[in-house]
Amino acid sequence: MRIFLLLLILTLTFGCATRNIKYDRNKILEKYSADYKLFVDNEKMNLETLFLNKDNIENVQINKRTQELKITQLKPTELFAIKNFRLDSLFPDRKIEAKRKIDLIIIDGIPMTDSLKEKTKIDLNAINSISIITQEKMNNSTFGRRYDGDLLLITTK
């Protein structure tokens, strides 16, 4: 009887090591980013520098035994590197906008430093809105510092 109970407990313990969760980028970053390895479509990634379209997520699976978090997308998408972001790609018809320089990019309230700009990638379908605050408007406000370019605000879904 004891052997049967021991085998039952071991089976339940090992059987519950993997579970599915809902994709919520902020909760996943809070709970799992430090201890778990992240894979997006079986490719190792860093979720701190990755912004995915939540409507394209098919499955998020956590394996506690191997400390892995696997995200599967419905359709694999090409990720856009933030370091390649240019205003003329946003406004191809406006010659004035194309000559402007972006000094700071903020994605969902997170300012992108130069080192983060090099690593950060975003799914273009994840972008909810893009707005530009001009250099003149920022330097006339009380932000406490002078800016050499425009501020680009990006919000994701």
PDB file of C-alpha atoms in Angstrom:
ATOM      1  CA  MET A   1       0.000   0.000   0.000  1.00  0.00           C
ATOM      2  CA  ARG A   2       2.827   2.387   0.853  1.00  0.00           C
ATOM      3  CA  ILE A   3       4.550   1.718  -2.449  1.00  0.00           C
ATOM      4  CA  PHE A   4       1.319   2.442  -4.302  1.00  0.00           C
ATOM      5  CA  LEU A   5       0.895   5.788  -2.483  1.00  0.00           C
ATOM      6  CA  LEU A   6       4.518   6.692  -3.125  1.00  0.00           C
ATOM      7  CA  LEU A   7       4.152   5.954  -6.843  1.00  0.00           C
ATOM      8  CA  LEU A   8       0.900   7.933  -6.984  1.00  0.00           C
ATOM      9  CA  ILE A   9       2.481  10.963  -5.316  1.00  0.00           C
ATOM     10  CA  LEU A  10       5.534  10.808  -7.599  1.00  0.00           C
ATOM     11  CA  THR A  11       3.325  10.555 -10.676  1.00  0.00           C
ATOM     12  CA  LEU A  12       1.257  13.558  -9.615  1.00  0.00           C
ATOM     13  CA  THR A  13       4.340  15.588  -8.752  1.00  0.00           C
ATOM     14  CA  PHE A  14       6.116  14.960 -12.035  1.00  0.00           C
ATOM     15  CA  GLY A  15       2.930  15.208 -14.054  1.00  0.00           C
ATOM     16  CA  CYS A  16       2.219  18.754 -12.856  1.00  0.00           C
ATOM     17  CA  ALA A  17       5.590  20.213 -13.841  1.00  0.00           C
ATOM     18  CA  THR A  18       4.230  21.663 -17.091  1.00  0.00           C
ATOM     19  CA  ARG A  19       1.266  24.002 -17.332  1.00  0.00           C
ATOM     20  CA  ASN A  20      -0.224  26.528 -19.710  1.00  0.00           C
ATOM     21  CA  ILE A  21      -0.777  30.167 -18.782  1.00  0.00           C
ATOM     22  CA  LYS A  22      -2.313  33.197 -20.451  1.00  0.00           C
ATOM     23  CA  TYR A  23       0.103  35.571 -22.192  1.00  0.00           C
ATOM     24  CA  ASP A  24       0.550  38.712 -20.127  1.00  0.00           C
ATOM     25  CA  ARG A  25       3.948  40.247 -20.797  1.00  0.00           C
ATOM     26  CA  ASN A  26       4.168  42.188 -17.534  1.00  0.00           C
ATOM     27  CA  LYS A  27       3.243  39.221 -15.313  1.00  0.00           C
ATOM     28  CA  ILE A  28       5.626  36.928 -17.144  1.00  0.00           C
ATOM     29  CA  LEU A  29       8.433  39.460 -16.705  1.00  0.00           C
ATOM     30  CA  GLU A  30       7.669  39.798 -12.980  1.00  0.00           C
ATOM     31  CA  LYS A  31       7.444  36.106 -12.168  1.00  0.00           C
ATOM     32  CA  TYR A  32       9.562  34.221 -14.653  1.00  0.00           C
ATOM     33  CA  SER A  33      12.154  36.408 -16.402  1.00  0.00           C
ATOM     34  CA  ALA A  34      14.891  35.992 -13.791  1.00  0.00           C
ATOM     35  CA  ASP A  35      14.752  32.214 -13.314  1.00  0.00           C
ATOM     36  CA  TYR A  36      13.407  30.834 -16.586  1.00  0.00           C
ATOM     37  CA  LYS A  37      14.802  30.499 -20.095  1.00  0.00           C
ATOM     38  CA  LEU A  38      12.408  31.923 -22.693  1.00  0.00           C
ATOM     39  CA  PHE A  39      11.790  30.380 -26.090  1.00  0.00           C
ATOM     40  CA  VAL A  40       9.626  31.933 -28.813  1.00  0.00           C
ATOM     41  CA  ASP A  41       8.833  29.364 -31.494  1.00  0.00           C
ATOM     42  CA  ASN A  42      11.744  27.224 -30.199  1.00  0.00           C
ATOM     43  CA  GLU A  43      14.226  30.106 -30.530  1.00  0.00           C
ATOM     44  CA  LYS A  44      15.841  31.428 -27.346  1.00  0.00           C
ATOM     45  CA  MET A  45      14.892  35.075 -26.689  1.00  0.00           C
ATOM     46  CA  ASN A  46      14.898  37.669 -23.927  1.00  0.00           C
ATOM     47  CA  LEU A  47      11.381  38.901 -23.089  1.00  0.00           C
ATOM     48  CA  GLU A  48      12.715  42.125 -21.567  1.00  0.00           C
ATOM     49  CA  THR A  49      13.778  43.261 -25.033  1.00  0.00           C
ATOM     50  CA  LEU A  50      10.949  41.641 -26.978  1.00  0.00           C
ATOM     51  CA  PHE A  51       7.439  42.973 -27.649  1.00  0.00           C
ATOM     52  CA  LEU A  52       5.051  40.419 -29.158  1.00  0.00           C
ATOM     53  CA  ASN A  53       1.529  40.755 -30.520  1.00  0.00           C
ATOM     54  CA  LYS A  54      -0.726  39.196 -27.890  1.00  0.00           C
ATOM     55  CA  ASP A  55      -3.343  38.390 -30.548  1.00  0.00           C
ATOM     56  CA  ASN A  56      -0.794  36.161 -32.308  1.00  0.00           C
ATOM     57  CA  ILE A  57       0.044  34.041 -29.247  1.00  0.00           C
ATOM     58  CA  GLU A  58      -1.260  30.492 -29.483  1.00  0.00           C
ATOM     59  CA  ASN A  59       0.177  28.967 -26.324  1.00  0.00           C
ATOM     60  CA  VAL A  60       2.405  29.843 -23.364  1.00  0.00           C
ATOM     61  CA  GLN A  61       3.777  26.791 -21.583  1.00  0.00           C
ATOM     62  CA  ILE A  62       5.821  26.757 -18.378  1.00  0.00           C
ATOM     63  CA  ASN A  63       7.983  23.785 -17.466  1.00  0.00           C
ATOM     64  CA  LYS A  64       9.049  24.038 -13.823  1.00  0.00           C
ATOM     65  CA  ARG A  65      11.404  21.090 -14.015  1.00  0.00           C
ATOM     66  CA  THR A  66      13.557  22.431 -16.837  1.00  0.00           C
ATOM     67  CA  GLN A  67      12.927  26.114 -15.914  1.00  0.00           C
ATOM     68  CA  GLU A  68      11.719  26.898 -19.444  1.00  0.00           C
ATOM     69  CA  LEU A  69       8.951  29.139 -20.712  1.00  0.00           C
ATOM     70  CA  LYS A  70       7.857  28.412 -24.287  1.00  0.00           C
ATOM     71  CA  ILE A  71       5.727  30.813 -26.303  1.00  0.00           C
ATOM     72  CA  THR A  72       4.159  29.508 -29.493  1.00  0.00           C
ATOM     73  CA  GLN A  73       2.782  31.960 -32.048  1.00  0.00           C
ATOM     74  CA  LEU A  74      -0.095  31.305 -34.434  1.00  0.00           C
ATOM     75  CA  LYS A  75       1.892  32.703 -37.366  1.00  0.00           C
ATOM     76  CA  PRO A  76       5.628  33.311 -37.137  1.00  0.00           C
ATOM     77  CA  THR A  77       6.276  37.013 -37.679  1.00  0.00           C
ATOM     78  CA  GLU A  78       9.342  39.005 -38.526  1.00  0.00           C
ATOM     79  CA  LEU A  79      10.456  41.154 -35.617  1.00  0.00           C
ATOM     80  CA  PHE A  80      11.501  44.742 -36.272  1.00  0.00           C
ATOM     81  CA  ALA A  81      14.657  46.004 -34.549  1.00  0.00           C
ATOM     82  CA  ILE A  82      14.154  49.337 -32.758  1.00  0.00           C
ATOM     83  CA  LYS A  83      17.674  50.450 -33.712  1.00  0.00           C
ATOM     84  CA  ASN A  84      16.473  50.597 -37.343  1.00  0.00           C
ATOM     85  CA  PHE A  85      13.485  52.820 -36.502  1.00  0.00           C
ATOM     86  CA  ARG A  86      13.384  56.026 -38.583  1.00  0.00           C
ATOM     87  CA  LEU A  87      10.783  58.771 -38.773  1.00  0.00           C
ATOM     88  CA  ASP A  88      10.840  58.720 -42.561  1.00  0.00           C
ATOM     89  CA  SER A  89       9.568  55.132 -42.445  1.00  0.00           C
ATOM     90  CA  LEU A  90       6.556  56.369 -40.457  1.00  0.00           C
ATOM     91  CA  PHE A  91       5.844  59.405 -42.630  1.00  0.00           C
ATOM     92  CA  PRO A  92       7.186  58.711 -46.134  1.00  0.00           C
ATOM     93  CA  ASP A  93       5.169  61.545 -47.726  1.00  0.00           C
ATOM     94  CA  ARG A  94       6.347  64.318 -45.408  1.00  0.00           C
ATOM     95  CA  LYS A  95       9.785  65.731 -46.213  1.00  0.00           C
ATOM     96  CA  ILE A  96       9.910  67.815 -43.010  1.00  0.00           C
ATOM     97  CA  GLU A  97       9.337  64.816 -40.745  1.00  0.00           C
ATOM     98  CA  ALA A  98      12.008  62.761 -42.483  1.00  0.00           C
ATOM     99  CA  LYS A  99      14.751  65.206 -41.465  1.00  0.00           C
ATOM    100  CA  ARG A 100      13.892  65.045 -37.760  1.00  0.00           C
ATOM    101  CA  LYS A 101      16.006  63.070 -35.314  1.00  0.00           C
ATOM    102  CA  ILE A 102      14.604  60.765 -32.609  1.00  0.00           C
ATOM    103  CA  ASP A 103      16.307  61.484 -29.281  1.00  0.00           C
ATOM    104  CA  LEU A 104      14.285  59.149 -27.053  1.00  0.00           C
ATOM    105  CA  ILE A 105      11.970  56.198 -27.699  1.00  0.00           C
ATOM    106  CA  ILE A 106       9.516  55.139 -25.008  1.00  0.00           C
ATOM    107  CA  ILE A 107       7.656  51.825 -25.392  1.00  0.00           C
ATOM    108  CA  ASP A 108       4.809  51.236 -22.909  1.00  0.00           C
ATOM    109  CA  GLY A 109       6.394  53.656 -20.451  1.00  0.00           C
ATOM    110  CA  ILE A 110       9.865  52.093 -20.688  1.00  0.00           C
ATOM    111  CA  PRO A 111      12.531  54.490 -22.017  1.00  0.00           C
ATOM    112  CA  MET A 112      14.903  52.830 -24.459  1.00  0.00           C
ATOM    113  CA  THR A 113      18.521  53.610 -23.684  1.00  0.00           C
ATOM    114  CA  ASP A 114      21.135  53.195 -26.393  1.00  0.00           C
ATOM    115  CA  SER A 115      22.051  49.694 -25.178  1.00  0.00           C
ATOM    116  CA  LEU A 116      18.369  48.664 -25.096  1.00  0.00           C
ATOM    117  CA  LYS A 117      17.767  50.101 -28.583  1.00  0.00           C
ATOM    118  CA  GLU A 118      20.420  47.727 -29.936  1.00  0.00           C
ATOM    119  CA  LYS A 119      18.701  44.644 -28.467  1.00  0.00           C
ATOM    120  CA  THR A 120      14.982  45.493 -28.556  1.00  0.00           C
ATOM    121  CA  LYS A 121      12.722  43.933 -31.178  1.00  0.00           C
ATOM    122  CA  ILE A 122       9.007  44.477 -31.720  1.00  0.00           C
ATOM    123  CA  ASP A 123       6.294  42.796 -33.729  1.00  0.00           C
ATOM    124  CA  LEU A 124       4.840  45.590 -35.876  1.00  0.00           C
ATOM    125  CA  ASN A 125       1.360  44.106 -35.407  1.00  0.00           C
ATOM    126  CA  ALA A 126       1.726  44.606 -31.648  1.00  0.00           C
ATOM    127  CA  ILE A 127       1.850  48.399 -32.000  1.00  0.00           C
ATOM    128  CA  ASN A 128      -1.359  50.050 -30.855  1.00  0.00           C
ATOM    129  CA  SER A 129      -0.356  53.676 -31.376  1.00  0.00           C
ATOM    130  CA  ILE A 130       2.643  55.836 -32.217  1.00  0.00           C
ATOM    131  CA  SER A 131       2.905  59.495 -31.327  1.00  0.00           C
ATOM    132  CA  ILE A 132       5.664  62.055 -31.674  1.00  0.00           C
ATOM    133  CA  ILE A 133       6.374  64.883 -29.271  1.00  0.00           C
ATOM    134  CA  THR A 134       8.506  67.428 -31.070  1.00  0.00           C
ATOM    135  CA  GLN A 135      11.770  68.796 -29.763  1.00  0.00           C
ATOM    136  CA  GLU A 136      10.348  72.321 -29.608  1.00  0.00           C
ATOM    137  CA  LYS A 137       7.384  71.238 -27.491  1.00  0.00           C
ATOM    138  CA  MET A 138       9.552  69.244 -25.075  1.00  0.00           C
ATOM    139  CA  ASN A 139      12.132  72.004 -24.643  1.00  0.00           C
ATOM    140  CA  ASN A 140       9.360  74.535 -23.924  1.00  0.00           C
ATOM    141  CA  SER A 141       7.878  72.243 -21.257  1.00  0.00           C
ATOM    142  CA  THR A 142       9.288  71.627 -17.809  1.00  0.00           C
ATOM    143  CA  PHE A 143      10.914  68.233 -18.398  1.00  0.00           C
ATOM    144  CA  GLY A 144      14.140  69.366 -16.733  1.00  0.00           C
ATOM    145  CA  ARG A 145      16.497  68.616 -19.623  1.00  0.00           C
ATOM    146  CA  ARG A 146      17.153  69.808 -23.158  1.00  0.00           C
ATOM    147  CA  TYR A 147      16.460  67.354 -25.949  1.00  0.00           C
ATOM    148  CA  ASP A 148      18.375  67.151 -29.232  1.00  0.00           C
ATOM    149  CA  GLY A 149      15.567  65.391 -31.072  1.00  0.00           C
ATOM    150  CA  ASP A 150      11.963  64.283 -30.924  1.00  0.00           C
ATOM    151  CA  LEU A 151      10.370  61.908 -28.439  1.00  0.00           C
ATOM    152  CA  LEU A 152       8.681  58.841 -29.919  1.00  0.00           C
ATOM    153  CA  LEU A 153       5.950  57.216 -27.805  1.00  0.00           C
ATOM    154  CA  ILE A 154       4.880  53.686 -28.732  1.00  0.00           C
ATOM    155  CA  THR A 155       2.075  51.810 -27.005  1.00  0.00           C
ATOM    156  CA  THR A 156       1.458  48.123 -27.633  1.00  0.00           C
ATOM    157  CA  LYS A 157      -1.702  46.032 -27.437  1.00  0.00           C
TER     158      LYS A 157
END
